[in-house]
Structure formats: C-alpha cells, structure tokens
Amino acid sequence: MFSSTALDMELQPSSSSLQGSQPCRHFDFNEIQLATNHFDESLVIGRGGFGTVYKGDVFNGSSHVVAAIKRLDSMSNQGALEFCSEVDILSHFRHCNLVSLIDHLHRLGTPLSWLQRLNICIGAARGLHYLHTGTGIQVGIIHRDVKTSNILLHESWAAKISDFGLSRVGPTNQPSTYVNTLVKGTFGYLDPDYFFTGRLTRKSDVYAFGVVLLEVLCRKRAVDATLDEEQWNLARWAQESIEKGNLKHIVDSNLKGQISPKCLKEFVRIAERCLHNNSKQRSTMAEVVVGLESILTLQEKFNSSLHHAGKTISRMVDMIPFPYNGENSDSKISSNAKGTSKQSSNTKGNHRSVAKTYLGDDQTYKIQSIKQFKFADLERATSEFNHDQLLGEGGYGEVFVGWVDKNTFAPSTRGVGKPIAVKRLKQSIKQVPDQWQVEVSLLGRLAHPNIVTLLGYCINEKENEYLIVYEYTQNQSFDRFLYPKGHDTAIVEPLSWGTRLSIMIGVAQGLTYLHLSGVTLCGVRTNAILLDQNFNAKLGDFELARSSSEEERRAVGTMGNLDPHYYRTGLVSVKTDIYGFGVVLLETLTGLKALDTNRPDGQQYLVTSASPILAHKEKLKNIIDPCLEQSFPAKGVSKYAELTLRCLADEPNDRPSSYEVLQSLKKLYAESFLSLVSA
C-alpha cells in the first residue's frame, strides 16, 4: 500500500453528506480490551497499513458474537483520519455485501468450487455497485482499495466488502466525475490511469475488480515476485496469455472440468472490459453485476445437464449386481464365488455396490444436534469399556462399540437397541483436549453421506477424560476386507473390482465435500475408511483434520501414507489428502498394506516398490491383488493405475484435485459397467 503524509480533508464524508443512517454502537475501551484479552498477539488476524486487526468476542445486544476489531497504529500520521472516514461511511451505508462494524469472522479455506467463486464475485460486485450508486442518494463512494484481501467471507460464503479507510465520496449523478487525490492503493490493483493522472473515478474500482476476477479464475496473486518476471503482474500476464490464445493455461487447475466453455469465455470478456486501458471504455459495476449473474445462470444450466447425465449413469450403476453369493461368478467385475459360505447370515445379500454420483453445492445435508453424554451412561453402554467390545485403537485412543436406546440414547445392554462407536481418548497424551475440541468442532459442522456422523461427546471432569460418540458402521473399517489376516476371516471375503471402485468413489465424494468445506483430513488411510452395511464408504477419523486455512504444522501422520512434500516442508494443503488417497488407491489395487515390515527389504514401503510398475501396463498384473483372480477389466485397471500415479506425484501441484479424482473414478466405474454388459 502507498503511504502519504497528507490527506484531502474536504473529501472526507460528513454526517450530513450521507443519508439513510442507522445506529452504530459505541464501545467502551474496557469492553474492547476484554474482548481481545488486552490485545493478545495470539488473536491477531491481520495487519494493515494503519494498524492491526484482532479477533474478539463482544456482547452485541442479547448475545456474544465474534468480531474483527481494528486497532489503529498511534504512530500513523493519518490513521485517525482514515478511522473517521471508515466509521462515517459504514455508519451510513448498509448493504448485505458491505461488512458491518460488527461482523462475524469466518476464515474459510480453499479450494473453492467454480459456483462458489462466481457467487463470491457477484456478491462483491453488488457491494461495489451499491457503493458507487448510493442506492439513489446524492453521493456514492469510491472504495479505492478493492482487492481480494478486502473481500471477507461469511460462514454462508456471502462476500462482504471491507476496509473503507481509503474511500472517497463522489456525486452519483455524474458517471465520469473524478476527484483529485494523492495516489493510494495496492500494487497490482492500481488503475494505470489513476496512477499517472491522480484522477480517481469509480472506474478505478472497476479496474481493481477486474484484477480480482482474474485472481478468482487463475488462483494467482495480483503481484507475485516469486514467479518468473513475465508473470509477476497477474493482469499483464493474463491479458497477454489471452491475446495469444492460451486461455486454458491460465485457469486454476482445480477448476478443470467445472467451467462451461461459454461461461469461461464470457467471464474473461467481463474481466477484460474491466481492465481496459481507457477508463471510459470500462464497464460500470452495474454492467458487471448483470454479466456475472448471466454467467451464473448459464453455468447452473450447464451443471444441470451434467447432473441429469450423471443420474442416467447412476441409474445404470444401480442395476449392476455385485453378488457375494456366487451369482455371475464368471463376470469381469463380480467377485469370485469361492469361499462365500463363510459369509455371515446378517450380511448375506447386502453387498450390492453403491456408487452414487457426487451431490454438488446445491445439495443440503441436515446436520443433527449433538448430544452431551454422561460418562456413566457411556460406561454402561460399553459394558464398562469391555475390551470384548473394542473396535480398534488409534494414535489418540481406543474405539468401543456401545448400545443405546434408538430414541432416547439412554444406555442399553449389549446387542439391544442402537449400536454406537465411542472413542475414548488417552489421558496420557497432553494435546488430547485440543485434539478433542478440533475433532468435535469440525465434525459438528459437517454432514455428508460419506462422512461419519458425530452423535455427541462427553467430558469426564472427574478423571479429566474426553470422549467422542459416532454412528456405528456395521462393516467397520476397509482394511479388514483388503488384508483380512488377523481379522475374523469367517465374515470377511475378498471384495470385487466393482465394489472396490464403489468404495473409492465414496471416499472421493467425502474428500471433495471436505475440501469444499475448507477442511483437510491429513489422515486418509484404509483403517480410517468405514463401511456401512451396504459398503458405502465413510471417512471416519478426524484426529489430524484441520481447517485448510492453516498452513503449517509439525509433520504427523502414518508412516507409509505420509506425503513426502508435507514431511519435508511441514506445509499442508488439500493435496496432502490426495497423496494419502493415492496410497489408498494403491492398497486397494494390490491388497497390500502401505507399510509392512514383514516384507523383504526394498518392498516394505508399498509406494516405493509398486509405483514404478504403475506406469507399465504389461507389468500391472504382477501387483494386482490375487484375490481378484483376473475378474477385472484390463483397460480400466490401466487407467486406474495412471490416476493412482498422478495422486502420488512428488510435487503437490502435479496432483489432481479431489473433484478430478472423483470424476475419473466415476468414469472408470461406468466403463467397467459397460465392459460387464458387453462381456
């Protein structure tokens, strides 16, 4: 941001210059100190040219809310004036896409889907249009510092324009009217015309918004000196690439397959008009809003047509039998029928594959209320945590099956009522309270068919003990079917190729939902994939999960599944999950554990020993799980191996997104079905 020692006082809005005023609360300084724990550095969420922003808990009328509290730097010569400007503007202007003086703070993660990005752009554009027009009153506002960091996101992903410290008042009835000011703004977003002439107009905001549109499309910073010099300035680089016909090369790889070609063309056209060198040739924000809303309509129609096609495939998939009772034993997809007599009666006939298409952003899942269980009740439900009812043990604790009344959740006796899974975290681990809080808070706001459902929690204050209660999945974890040695082999039989693909699709759907929700799992592995009675996959271990907005943490995870880039750098992203999923894909193909010290030297790490073979079609048969006994389509397995290899790429940027993985797996499943039909 440019600095300056002077400010044009006559351009500051006065209380009489703006209409439509609404009451604005005046906080005592003591209230602010209390809300920020005396401006604790751990609560700092941002620093700007004029001060620091803190996260604080304030009392607003009848309830407490989380607020962003800006504390101006006393050493700044212009901070007080900027403060007055911002308070005056926000006190008089109210709009759903302008940040209020008390606004909930939600730092959500990435990546964002194309529809989410479009809606954010539309929200921000509406906010700027409202500023520029003043909704019919005599004055409007030129923001003068439009950039992505000044577009805040609500928990519903609604965009809110923020930071009005540099804003200026201008009449609304003269579109080309300008004001002379000292040049201020942020490199990369500065209107060239304003920079060279000092004449500030609403079209200066339009130019900056054009840069924001490119950031949304390319997922690159407006200025990034870490790139090659010709790519430092996003606007210049993108415009040159577009002129050369290299449009597809600038689009964020995470958006691959999501954007309608027509929508992409129109979106770029709007951005180009915003960035026109001649400010008079740039669009107005009203025109930008209309254009973006038109693109959204086109994209939704495009998605609807894809969804319809997906339903058609899904209906076909639902007709595919994946028997475990000996039917169609000569099928290329069905499992071999040998040994099916070992299958228990309560699961016989329920192994029909489920491979539903991913439900997009328009699908809402009901999040149930979370119950606080009493420790004594969980003791009774699990027969005092009897090890006969132990389901598994992880790094942070043990998981037991318990029984409760299906309506009241009151404790019941073994085998009576509704089964639940109870995780009892180890008291000896210091970080358990924090880990417990992360897991409960994350799962408490997630709801998806491929994510395990959180039922409740418990704090045993007497023993300082923490517990989490989940839904129980009848077939428990995926690993017991992939490598049943050590499990109860009487109820475990090999999974067919079709069922394995179905499970992988479920995992990909769950990951896509998590990543769109701003969550990185950091623990994708076979024993953390749970299977219900229909073999629907559910991601079920959130011990290491975290918000995707967090970037660094010490390397933790499971040897054999640990992303090498994460291990080397400590940097976590959604691509960390993709690597873990690549390991799971490899285990699913080979039927081997990611790490097995009983294997010969050089073969103990599955990725190291098997990855070189994935690229050679003629050698694939040497690593495919013998349990499949050639009951798989060779062409499909080859494509599956290629996808696995992409997920295991050493560099995160070379790995596909979870959405790309999902689409690839769904296509493989459909092709496998066609292979079965034509056999």
CSV table of N, CA, C and O in Angstrom, one decimal, residues 379-490:
chain,number,residue,atom,x,y,z
A,379,GLU,N,-20.2,-45.6,30.1
A,379,GLU,CA,-19.7,-46.8,30.7
A,379,GLU,C,-20.6,-48.0,30.7
A,379,GLU,O,-20.3,-49.1,30.3
A,380,ARG,N,-21.9,-47.7,30.9
A,380,ARG,CA,-22.9,-48.7,30.9
A,380,ARG,C,-23.1,-49.2,29.5
A,380,ARG,O,-23.2,-50.4,29.2
A,381,ALA,N,-23.1,-48.3,28.5
A,381,ALA,CA,-23.4,-48.7,27.1
A,381,ALA,C,-22.3,-49.6,26.5
A,381,ALA,O,-22.5,-50.4,25.6
A,382,THR,N,-21.1,-49.4,27.0
A,382,THR,CA,-19.9,-50.2,26.5
A,382,THR,C,-19.5,-51.3,27.5
A,382,THR,O,-18.4,-51.9,27.4
A,383,SER,N,-20.4,-51.6,28.4
A,383,SER,CA,-20.1,-52.7,29.5
A,383,SER,C,-18.8,-52.3,30.2
A,383,SER,O,-17.9,-53.1,30.3
A,384,GLU,N,-18.7,-51.0,30.6
A,384,GLU,CA,-17.5,-50.5,31.3
A,384,GLU,C,-16.3,-50.6,30.4
A,384,GLU,O,-15.2,-51.0,30.9
A,385,PHE,N,-16.4,-50.3,29.1
A,385,PHE,CA,-15.4,-50.3,28.2
A,385,PHE,C,-14.6,-51.6,28.1
A,385,PHE,O,-13.4,-51.7,28.2
A,386,ASN,N,-15.5,-52.7,28.0
A,386,ASN,CA,-15.0,-54.0,28.0
A,386,ASN,C,-14.2,-54.2,26.7
A,386,ASN,O,-14.7,-53.9,25.6
A,387,HIS,N,-13.1,-54.8,26.8
A,387,HIS,CA,-12.2,-55.0,25.6
A,387,HIS,C,-12.8,-56.0,24.6
A,387,HIS,O,-12.3,-56.1,23.4
A,388,ASP,N,-13.8,-56.8,25.0
A,388,ASP,CA,-14.5,-57.6,24.1
A,388,ASP,C,-15.3,-56.7,23.1
A,388,ASP,O,-15.8,-57.2,22.0
A,389,GLN,N,-15.5,-55.5,23.4
A,389,GLN,CA,-16.3,-54.6,22.6
A,389,GLN,C,-15.4,-53.5,21.9
A,389,GLN,O,-15.8,-52.5,21.5
A,390,LEU,N,-14.1,-53.8,22.0
A,390,LEU,CA,-13.1,-52.9,21.3
A,390,LEU,C,-13.2,-53.1,19.8
A,390,LEU,O,-13.0,-54.1,19.3
A,391,LEU,N,-13.4,-51.9,19.1
A,391,LEU,CA,-13.4,-51.9,17.7
A,391,LEU,C,-12.0,-51.7,17.0
A,391,LEU,O,-11.7,-52.2,16.0
A,392,GLY,N,-11.2,-50.9,17.7
A,392,GLY,CA,-10.0,-50.5,17.1
A,392,GLY,C,-9.2,-49.5,18.0
A,392,GLY,O,-9.8,-49.0,19.0
A,393,GLU,N,-8.0,-49.3,17.7
A,393,GLU,CA,-7.1,-48.4,18.5
A,393,GLU,C,-6.3,-47.5,17.6
A,393,GLU,O,-5.7,-48.0,16.6
A,394,GLY,N,-6.4,-46.2,17.9
A,394,GLY,CA,-5.6,-45.2,17.1
A,394,GLY,C,-4.6,-44.5,17.9
A,394,GLY,O,-4.3,-44.9,19.0
A,395,GLY,N,-4.0,-43.5,17.3
A,395,GLY,CA,-2.9,-42.8,18.0
A,395,GLY,C,-3.3,-42.1,19.2
A,395,GLY,O,-2.6,-41.9,20.1
A,396,TYR,N,-4.6,-41.7,19.2
A,396,TYR,CA,-5.1,-40.8,20.3
A,396,TYR,C,-6.0,-41.6,21.3
A,396,TYR,O,-6.4,-41.0,22.3
A,397,GLY,N,-6.4,-42.8,20.9
A,397,GLY,CA,-7.3,-43.5,21.8
A,397,GLY,C,-7.9,-44.8,21.3
A,397,GLY,O,-7.5,-45.2,20.2
A,398,GLU,N,-8.8,-45.4,22.0
A,398,GLU,CA,-9.5,-46.6,21.6
A,398,GLU,C,-10.9,-46.4,21.3
A,398,GLU,O,-11.5,-45.4,21.8
A,399,VAL,N,-11.5,-47.2,20.4
A,399,VAL,CA,-12.9,-47.1,20.0
A,399,VAL,C,-13.6,-48.3,20.4
A,399,VAL,O,-13.2,-49.5,20.0
A,400,PHE,N,-14.7,-48.1,21.1
A,400,PHE,CA,-15.5,-49.3,21.6
A,400,PHE,C,-16.9,-49.2,20.9
A,400,PHE,O,-17.4,-48.1,20.6
A,401,VAL,N,-17.6,-50.3,20.8
A,401,VAL,CA,-19.0,-50.4,20.4
A,401,VAL,C,-19.8,-50.3,21.7
A,401,VAL,O,-19.5,-51.0,22.7
A,402,GLY,N,-20.9,-49.5,21.6
A,402,GLY,CA,-21.8,-49.5,22.8
A,402,GLY,C,-23.2,-49.6,22.3
A,402,GLY,O,-23.5,-49.5,21.0
A,403,TRP,N,-24.1,-49.7,23.2
A,403,TRP,CA,-25.5,-49.9,22.8
A,403,TRP,C,-26.4,-48.9,23.6
A,403,TRP,O,-26.3,-48.7,24.8
A,404,VAL,N,-27.3,-48.2,22.8
A,404,VAL,CA,-28.2,-47.2,23.5
A,404,VAL,C,-29.6,-47.4,22.9
A,404,VAL,O,-29.8,-48.0,21.8
A,405,ASP,N,-30.6,-46.8,23.6
A,405,ASP,CA,-31.9,-46.8,23.1
A,405,ASP,C,-32.0,-45.9,21.8
A,405,ASP,O,-31.4,-44.8,21.8
A,406,LYS,N,-32.6,-46.4,20.7
A,406,LYS,CA,-32.5,-45.7,19.5
A,406,LYS,C,-33.3,-44.4,19.5
A,406,LYS,O,-33.0,-43.5,18.7
A,407,ASN,N,-34.2,-44.2,20.5
A,407,ASN,CA,-34.9,-42.9,20.5
A,407,ASN,C,-34.4,-41.9,21.6
A,407,ASN,O,-34.2,-40.8,21.3
A,408,THR,N,-34.1,-42.5,22.8
A,408,THR,CA,-33.6,-41.6,23.9
A,408,THR,C,-32.1,-41.6,24.0
A,408,THR,O,-31.6,-40.7,24.7
A,409,PHE,N,-31.4,-42.5,23.4
A,409,PHE,CA,-29.9,-42.6,23.6
A,409,PHE,C,-29.5,-43.0,25.0
A,409,PHE,O,-28.4,-42.8,25.4
A,410,ALA,N,-30.5,-43.5,25.8
A,410,ALA,CA,-30.2,-44.0,27.1
A,410,ALA,C,-29.4,-45.3,27.0
A,410,ALA,O,-29.6,-46.0,26.0
A,411,PRO,N,-28.5,-45.5,27.9
A,411,PRO,CA,-27.6,-46.7,27.8
A,411,PRO,C,-28.4,-48.0,27.8
A,411,PRO,O,-29.5,-48.1,28.5
A,412,SER,N,-28.0,-49.0,27.0
A,412,SER,CA,-28.7,-50.3,26.9
A,412,SER,C,-27.7,-51.4,27.1
A,412,SER,O,-26.5,-51.1,27.3
A,413,THR,N,-28.2,-52.6,27.0
A,413,THR,CA,-27.3,-53.8,27.1
A,413,THR,C,-26.8,-54.2,25.8
A,413,THR,O,-27.4,-53.9,24.8
A,414,ARG,N,-25.7,-55.0,25.8
A,414,ARG,CA,-25.1,-55.4,24.6
A,414,ARG,C,-26.1,-56.1,23.6
A,414,ARG,O,-26.8,-57.1,24.1
A,415,GLY,N,-26.1,-55.7,22.4
A,415,GLY,CA,-27.0,-56.3,21.4
A,415,GLY,C,-28.4,-55.8,21.4
A,415,GLY,O,-29.2,-56.2,20.6
A,416,VAL,N,-28.7,-54.9,22.3
A,416,VAL,CA,-30.1,-54.4,22.4
A,416,VAL,C,-30.1,-52.9,22.1
A,416,VAL,O,-29.4,-52.1,22.7
A,417,GLY,N,-30.9,-52.5,21.1
A,417,GLY,CA,-31.1,-51.1,20.8
A,417,GLY,C,-30.2,-50.7,19.6
A,417,GLY,O,-30.0,-51.4,18.7
A,418,LYS,N,-29.7,-49.5,19.7
A,418,LYS,CA,-28.9,-48.9,18.6
A,418,LYS,C,-27.4,-49.0,18.9
A,418,LYS,O,-27.0,-48.5,20.0
A,419,PRO,N,-26.6,-49.5,18.0
A,419,PRO,CA,-25.1,-49.5,18.3
A,419,PRO,C,-24.5,-48.2,18.0
A,419,PRO,O,-24.9,-47.5,17.1
A,420,ILE,N,-23.5,-47.8,18.8
A,420,ILE,CA,-22.8,-46.6,18.6
A,420,ILE,C,-21.3,-46.9,18.7
A,420,ILE,O,-20.9,-47.9,19.3
A,421,ALA,N,-20.4,-46.0,18.2
A,421,ALA,CA,-19.0,-46.1,18.4
A,421,ALA,C,-18.5,-45.0,19.3
A,421,ALA,O,-18.8,-43.8,19.1
A,422,VAL,N,-17.8,-45.4,20.3
A,422,VAL,CA,-17.3,-44.5,21.4
A,422,VAL,C,-15.8,-44.4,21.4
A,422,VAL,O,-15.1,-45.4,21.6
A,423,LYS,N,-15.2,-43.3,21.0
A,423,LYS,CA,-13.8,-43.1,21.1
A,423,LYS,C,-13.4,-42.5,22.4
A,423,LYS,O,-13.9,-41.5,22.8
A,424,ARG,N,-12.5,-43.2,23.1
A,424,ARG,CA,-12.1,-42.8,24.4
A,424,ARG,C,-10.6,-42.4,24.3
A,424,ARG,O,-9.7,-43.2,24.1
A,425,LEU,N,-10.4,-41.1,24.3
A,425,LEU,CA,-9.1,-40.5,24.1
A,425,LEU,C,-8.1,-40.8,25.3
A,425,LEU,O,-8.6,-40.8,26.5
A,426,LYS,N,-6.9,-41.1,25.0
A,426,LYS,CA,-5.9,-41.4,26.0
A,426,LYS,C,-5.6,-40.2,26.9
A,426,LYS,O,-5.3,-39.1,26.5
A,427,GLN,N,-5.7,-40.5,28.2
A,427,GLN,CA,-5.4,-39.4,29.2
A,427,GLN,C,-3.9,-39.0,29.2
A,427,GLN,O,-3.6,-37.9,29.6
A,428,SER,N,-3.1,-39.9,28.8
A,428,SER,CA,-1.6,-39.7,28.9
A,428,SER,C,-1.1,-38.7,27.9
A,428,SER,O,0.0,-38.2,27.9
A,429,ILE,N,-1.9,-38.4,26.8
A,429,ILE,CA,-1.4,-37.5,25.8
A,429,ILE,C,-1.8,-36.1,26.1
A,429,ILE,O,-3.0,-35.7,26.2
A,430,LYS,N,-0.8,-35.2,26.1
A,430,LYS,CA,-1.0,-33.8,26.5
A,430,LYS,C,-2.0,-33.0,25.6
A,430,LYS,O,-2.8,-32.2,26.1
A,431,GLN,N,-1.9,-33.3,24.3
A,431,GLN,CA,-2.7,-32.5,23.4
A,431,GLN,C,-4.1,-33.0,23.2
A,431,GLN,O,-4.8,-32.5,22.3
A,432,VAL,N,-4.5,-34.0,24.0
A,432,VAL,CA,-5.9,-34.6,23.8
A,432,VAL,C,-7.0,-33.5,23.9
A,432,VAL,O,-7.9,-33.5,23.1
A,433,PRO,N,-7.0,-32.6,24.9
A,433,PRO,CA,-8.1,-31.7,25.0
A,433,PRO,C,-8.2,-30.8,23.7
A,433,PRO,O,-9.3,-30.6,23.2
A,434,ASP,N,-7.1,-30.4,23.2
A,434,ASP,CA,-7.1,-29.6,21.9
A,434,ASP,C,-7.6,-30.5,20.8
A,434,ASP,O,-8.4,-30.0,19.9
A,435,GLN,N,-7.1,-31.7,20.7
A,435,GLN,CA,-7.4,-32.6,19.6
A,435,GLN,C,-8.9,-32.9,19.7
A,435,GLN,O,-9.6,-33.0,18.7
A,436,TRP,N,-9.4,-33.2,20.9
A,436,TRP,CA,-10.8,-33.5,21.1
A,436,TRP,C,-11.7,-32.3,20.6
A,436,TRP,O,-12.7,-32.5,19.9
A,437,GLN,N,-11.3,-31.1,20.9
A,437,GLN,CA,-12.1,-29.9,20.6
A,437,GLN,C,-12.1,-29.7,19.0
A,437,GLN,O,-13.1,-29.4,18.5
A,438,VAL,N,-10.9,-30.0,18.4
A,438,VAL,CA,-10.8,-29.8,16.9
A,438,VAL,C,-11.8,-30.8,16.3
A,438,VAL,O,-12.5,-30.5,15.4
A,439,GLU,N,-11.7,-32.1,16.7
A,439,GLU,CA,-12.5,-33.1,16.1
A,439,GLU,C,-14.0,-32.9,16.3
A,439,GLU,O,-14.8,-33.0,15.3
A,440,VAL,N,-14.4,-32.5,17.5
A,440,VAL,CA,-15.8,-32.3,17.7
A,440,VAL,C,-16.3,-31.1,17.0
A,440,VAL,O,-17.4,-31.1,16.4
A,441,SER,N,-15.5,-30.0,17.0
A,441,SER,CA,-16.0,-28.8,16.3
A,441,SER,C,-16.0,-29.0,14.8
A,441,SER,O,-17.0,-28.5,14.1
A,442,LEU,N,-15.1,-29.7,14.2
A,442,LEU,CA,-15.1,-29.9,12.8
A,442,LEU,C,-16.2,-30.8,12.4
A,442,LEU,O,-17.0,-30.5,11.5
A,443,LEU,N,-16.4,-32.0,13.0
A,443,LEU,CA,-17.4,-32.9,12.6
A,443,LEU,C,-18.8,-32.3,13.0
A,443,LEU,O,-19.8,-32.7,12.3
A,444,GLY,N,-18.9,-31.4,14.0
A,444,GLY,CA,-20.1,-30.9,14.3
A,444,GLY,C,-20.8,-30.0,13.3
A,444,GLY,O,-22.0,-29.8,13.3
A,445,ARG,N,-19.9,-29.5,12.3
A,445,ARG,CA,-20.5,-28.7,11.2
A,445,ARG,C,-20.5,-29.4,9.9
A,445,ARG,O,-20.7,-28.7,8.9
A,446,LEU,N,-20.2,-30.7,9.9
A,446,LEU,CA,-20.1,-31.4,8.6
A,446,LEU,C,-21.3,-32.4,8.6
A,446,LEU,O,-21.6,-33.1,9.6
A,447,ALA,N,-21.8,-32.6,7.4
A,447,ALA,CA,-22.9,-33.6,7.2
A,447,ALA,C,-22.9,-34.0,5.8
A,447,ALA,O,-23.1,-33.2,4.8
A,448,HIS,N,-22.6,-35.3,5.5
A,448,HIS,CA,-22.5,-35.8,4.2
A,448,HIS,C,-22.6,-37.3,4.3
A,448,HIS,O,-22.1,-37.9,5.2
A,449,PRO,N,-23.2,-38.0,3.3
A,449,PRO,CA,-23.3,-39.5,3.3
A,449,PRO,C,-22.0,-40.2,3.4
A,449,PRO,O,-21.9,-41.3,3.8
A,450,ASN,N,-20.9,-39.5,3.0
A,450,ASN,CA,-19.6,-40.2,3.0
A,450,ASN,C,-18.7,-39.7,4.1
A,450,ASN,O,-17.5,-39.8,4.1
A,451,ILE,N,-19.3,-39.1,5.1
A,451,ILE,CA,-18.6,-38.6,6.3
A,451,ILE,C,-19.3,-39.2,7.5
A,451,ILE,O,-20.5,-39.2,7.6
A,452,VAL,N,-18.5,-39.8,8.4
A,452,VAL,CA,-19.1,-40.4,9.6
A,452,VAL,C,-19.9,-39.4,10.4
A,452,VAL,O,-19.5,-38.2,10.5
A,453,THR,N,-21.0,-39.7,11.0
A,453,THR,CA,-21.9,-38.8,11.7
A,453,THR,C,-21.5,-38.7,13.2
A,453,THR,O,-21.4,-39.7,13.8
A,454,LEU,N,-21.3,-37.5,13.6
A,454,LEU,CA,-21.0,-37.3,15.0
A,454,LEU,C,-22.3,-37.2,15.8
A,454,LEU,O,-23.2,-36.5,15.5
A,455,LEU,N,-22.4,-38.1,16.8
A,455,LEU,CA,-23.7,-38.1,17.6
A,455,LEU,C,-23.6,-37.3,18.9
A,455,LEU,O,-24.5,-36.8,19.4
A,456,GLY,N,-22.4,-37.2,19.4
A,456,GLY,CA,-22.2,-36.5,20.7
A,456,GLY,C,-20.8,-36.6,21.2
A,456,GLY,O,-19.9,-37.1,20.6
A,457,TYR,N,-20.7,-36.1,22.5
A,457,TYR,CA,-19.4,-36.0,23.1
A,457,TYR,C,-19.6,-36.2,24.6
A,457,TYR,O,-20.7,-36.1,25.1
A,458,CYS,N,-18.5,-36.3,25.3
A,458,CYS,CA,-18.5,-36.4,26.8
A,458,CYS,C,-17.2,-35.9,27.4
A,458,CYS,O,-16.2,-36.2,26.8
A,459,ILE,N,-17.3,-35.2,28.5
A,459,ILE,CA,-16.2,-34.8,29.2
A,459,ILE,C,-16.3,-35.4,30.7
A,459,ILE,O,-17.3,-35.0,31.4
A,460,ASN,N,-15.4,-36.3,31.0
A,460,ASN,CA,-15.4,-36.8,32.4
A,460,ASN,C,-14.5,-35.9,33.2
A,460,ASN,O,-13.3,-36.2,33.3
A,461,GLU,N,-15.1,-34.9,33.8
A,461,GLU,CA,-14.3,-33.9,34.5
A,461,GLU,C,-13.6,-34.5,35.7
A,461,GLU,O,-12.5,-34.1,36.1
A,462,LYS,N,-14.2,-35.5,36.3
A,462,LYS,CA,-13.6,-36.2,37.5
A,462,LYS,C,-12.2,-36.8,37.2
A,462,LYS,O,-11.3,-36.6,38.0
A,463,GLU,N,-12.1,-37.4,36.0
A,463,GLU,CA,-10.9,-38.0,35.6
A,463,GLU,C,-10.1,-37.2,34.5
A,463,GLU,O,-9.2,-37.7,33.9
A,464,ASN,N,-10.7,-36.0,34.2
A,464,ASN,CA,-10.1,-35.2,33.1
A,464,ASN,C,-10.0,-36.1,31.8
A,464,ASN,O,-8.9,-36.1,31.1
A,465,GLU,N,-11.1,-36.7,31.4
A,465,GLU,CA,-11.2,-37.6,30.3
A,465,GLU,C,-12.1,-37.1,29.2
A,465,GLU,O,-13.2,-36.5,29.5
A,466,TYR,N,-11.8,-37.3,27.9
A,466,TYR,CA,-12.5,-36.8,26.8
A,466,TYR,C,-13.0,-37.9,25.9
A,466,TYR,O,-12.2,-38.8,25.5
A,467,LEU,N,-14.3,-37.9,25.5
A,467,LEU,CA,-14.8,-39.0,24.6
A,467,LEU,C,-15.6,-38.4,23.5
A,467,LEU,O,-16.2,-37.3,23.6
A,468,ILE,N,-15.7,-39.1,22.4
A,468,ILE,CA,-16.5,-38.7,21.2
A,468,ILE,C,-17.3,-39.9,20.8
A,468,ILE,O,-16.9,-41.0,20.8
A,469,VAL,N,-18.6,-39.6,20.5
A,469,VAL,CA,-19.5,-40.7,20.1
A,469,VAL,C,-19.9,-40.5,18.6
A,469,VAL,O,-20.4,-39.4,18.2
A,470,TYR,N,-19.8,-41.6,17.8
A,470,TYR,CA,-20.1,-41.5,16.4
A,470,TYR,C,-21.2,-42.6,16.1
A,470,TYR,O,-21.5,-43.5,16.9
A,471,GLU,N,-21.7,-42.5,14.9
A,471,GLU,CA,-22.5,-43.6,14.4
A,471,GLU,C,-21.7,-44.8,14.2
A,471,GLU,O,-20.5,-44.8,14.0
A,472,TYR,N,-22.3,-46.0,14.4
A,472,TYR,CA,-21.6,-47.3,14.2
A,472,TYR,C,-21.8,-47.8,12.8
A,472,TYR,O,-22.9,-47.7,12.2
A,473,THR,N,-20.7,-48.2,12.2
A,473,THR,CA,-20.8,-48.7,10.8
A,473,THR,C,-20.6,-50.3,10.9
A,473,THR,O,-19.6,-50.8,11.4
A,474,GLN,N,-21.6,-51.0,10.3
A,474,GLN,CA,-21.7,-52.4,10.5
A,474,GLN,C,-20.5,-53.2,10.0
A,474,GLN,O,-20.0,-54.2,10.6
A,475,ASN,N,-19.9,-52.8,8.9
A,475,ASN,CA,-18.8,-53.5,8.3
A,475,ASN,C,-17.4,-52.9,8.8
A,475,ASN,O,-16.4,-53.3,8.2
A,476,GLN,N,-17.5,-52.0,9.7
A,476,GLN,CA,-16.3,-51.5,10.3
A,476,GLN,C,-15.3,-50.9,9.3
A,476,GLN,O,-15.7,-50.2,8.4
A,477,SER,N,-14.0,-51.2,9.4
A,477,SER,CA,-13.0,-50.5,8.5
A,477,SER,C,-12.7,-51.2,7.3
A,477,SER,O,-12.7,-52.5,7.2
A,478,PHE,N,-12.3,-50.5,6.2
A,478,PHE,CA,-12.0,-51.0,4.9
A,478,PHE,C,-10.8,-52.0,5.0
A,478,PHE,O,-10.8,-53.0,4.2
A,479,ASP,N,-9.8,-51.7,5.8
A,479,ASP,CA,-8.6,-52.5,5.8
A,479,ASP,C,-8.9,-54.0,6.1
A,479,ASP,O,-8.2,-54.9,5.7
A,480,ARG,N,-9.9,-54.3,6.9
A,480,ARG,CA,-10.2,-55.7,7.3
A,480,ARG,C,-10.6,-56.5,6.1
A,480,ARG,O,-10.6,-57.7,6.1
A,481,PHE,N,-11.1,-55.8,5.1
A,481,PHE,CA,-11.5,-56.6,3.8
A,481,PHE,C,-10.4,-56.6,2.8
A,481,PHE,O,-10.3,-57.6,2.1
A,482,LEU,N,-9.5,-55.6,2.9
A,482,LEU,CA,-8.3,-55.7,1.9
A,482,LEU,C,-7.3,-56.7,2.3
A,482,LEU,O,-6.7,-57.4,1.5
A,483,TYR,N,-7.0,-56.7,3.6
A,483,TYR,CA,-6.0,-57.7,4.1
A,483,TYR,C,-6.5,-58.3,5.4
A,483,TYR,O,-6.2,-57.8,6.5
A,484,PRO,N,-7.4,-59.3,5.3
A,484,PRO,CA,-8.1,-59.9,6.4
A,484,PRO,C,-7.3,-60.6,7.4
A,484,PRO,O,-7.8,-61.0,8.5
A,485,LYS,N,-6.0,-60.9,7.1
A,485,LYS,CA,-5.2,-61.7,8.1
A,485,LYS,C,-5.2,-60.9,9.4
A,485,LYS,O,-4.8,-59.8,9.5
A,486,GLY,N,-5.5,-61.6,10.5
A,486,GLY,CA,-5.6,-61.0,11.8
A,486,GLY,C,-7.0,-60.6,12.1
A,486,GLY,O,-7.2,-60.2,13.3
A,487,HIS,N,-7.9,-60.5,11.1
A,487,HIS,CA,-9.3,-60.2,11.4
A,487,HIS,C,-10.1,-61.5,11.5
A,487,HIS,O,-9.6,-62.6,11.3
A,488,ASP,N,-11.4,-61.4,11.7
A,488,ASP,CA,-12.2,-62.6,11.8
A,488,ASP,C,-12.5,-63.0,10.3
A,488,ASP,O,-13.4,-62.5,9.7
A,489,THR,N,-11.8,-63.9,9.8
A,489,THR,CA,-11.9,-64.3,8.4
A,489,THR,C,-13.2,-65.0,8.1
A,489,THR,O,-13.6,-65.2,7.0
A,490,ALA,N,-13.9,-65.4,9.2
A,490,ALA,CA,-15.2,-66.1,9.0
A,490,ALA,C,-16.3,-65.2,8.3
A,490,ALA,O,-17.2,-65.6,7.7
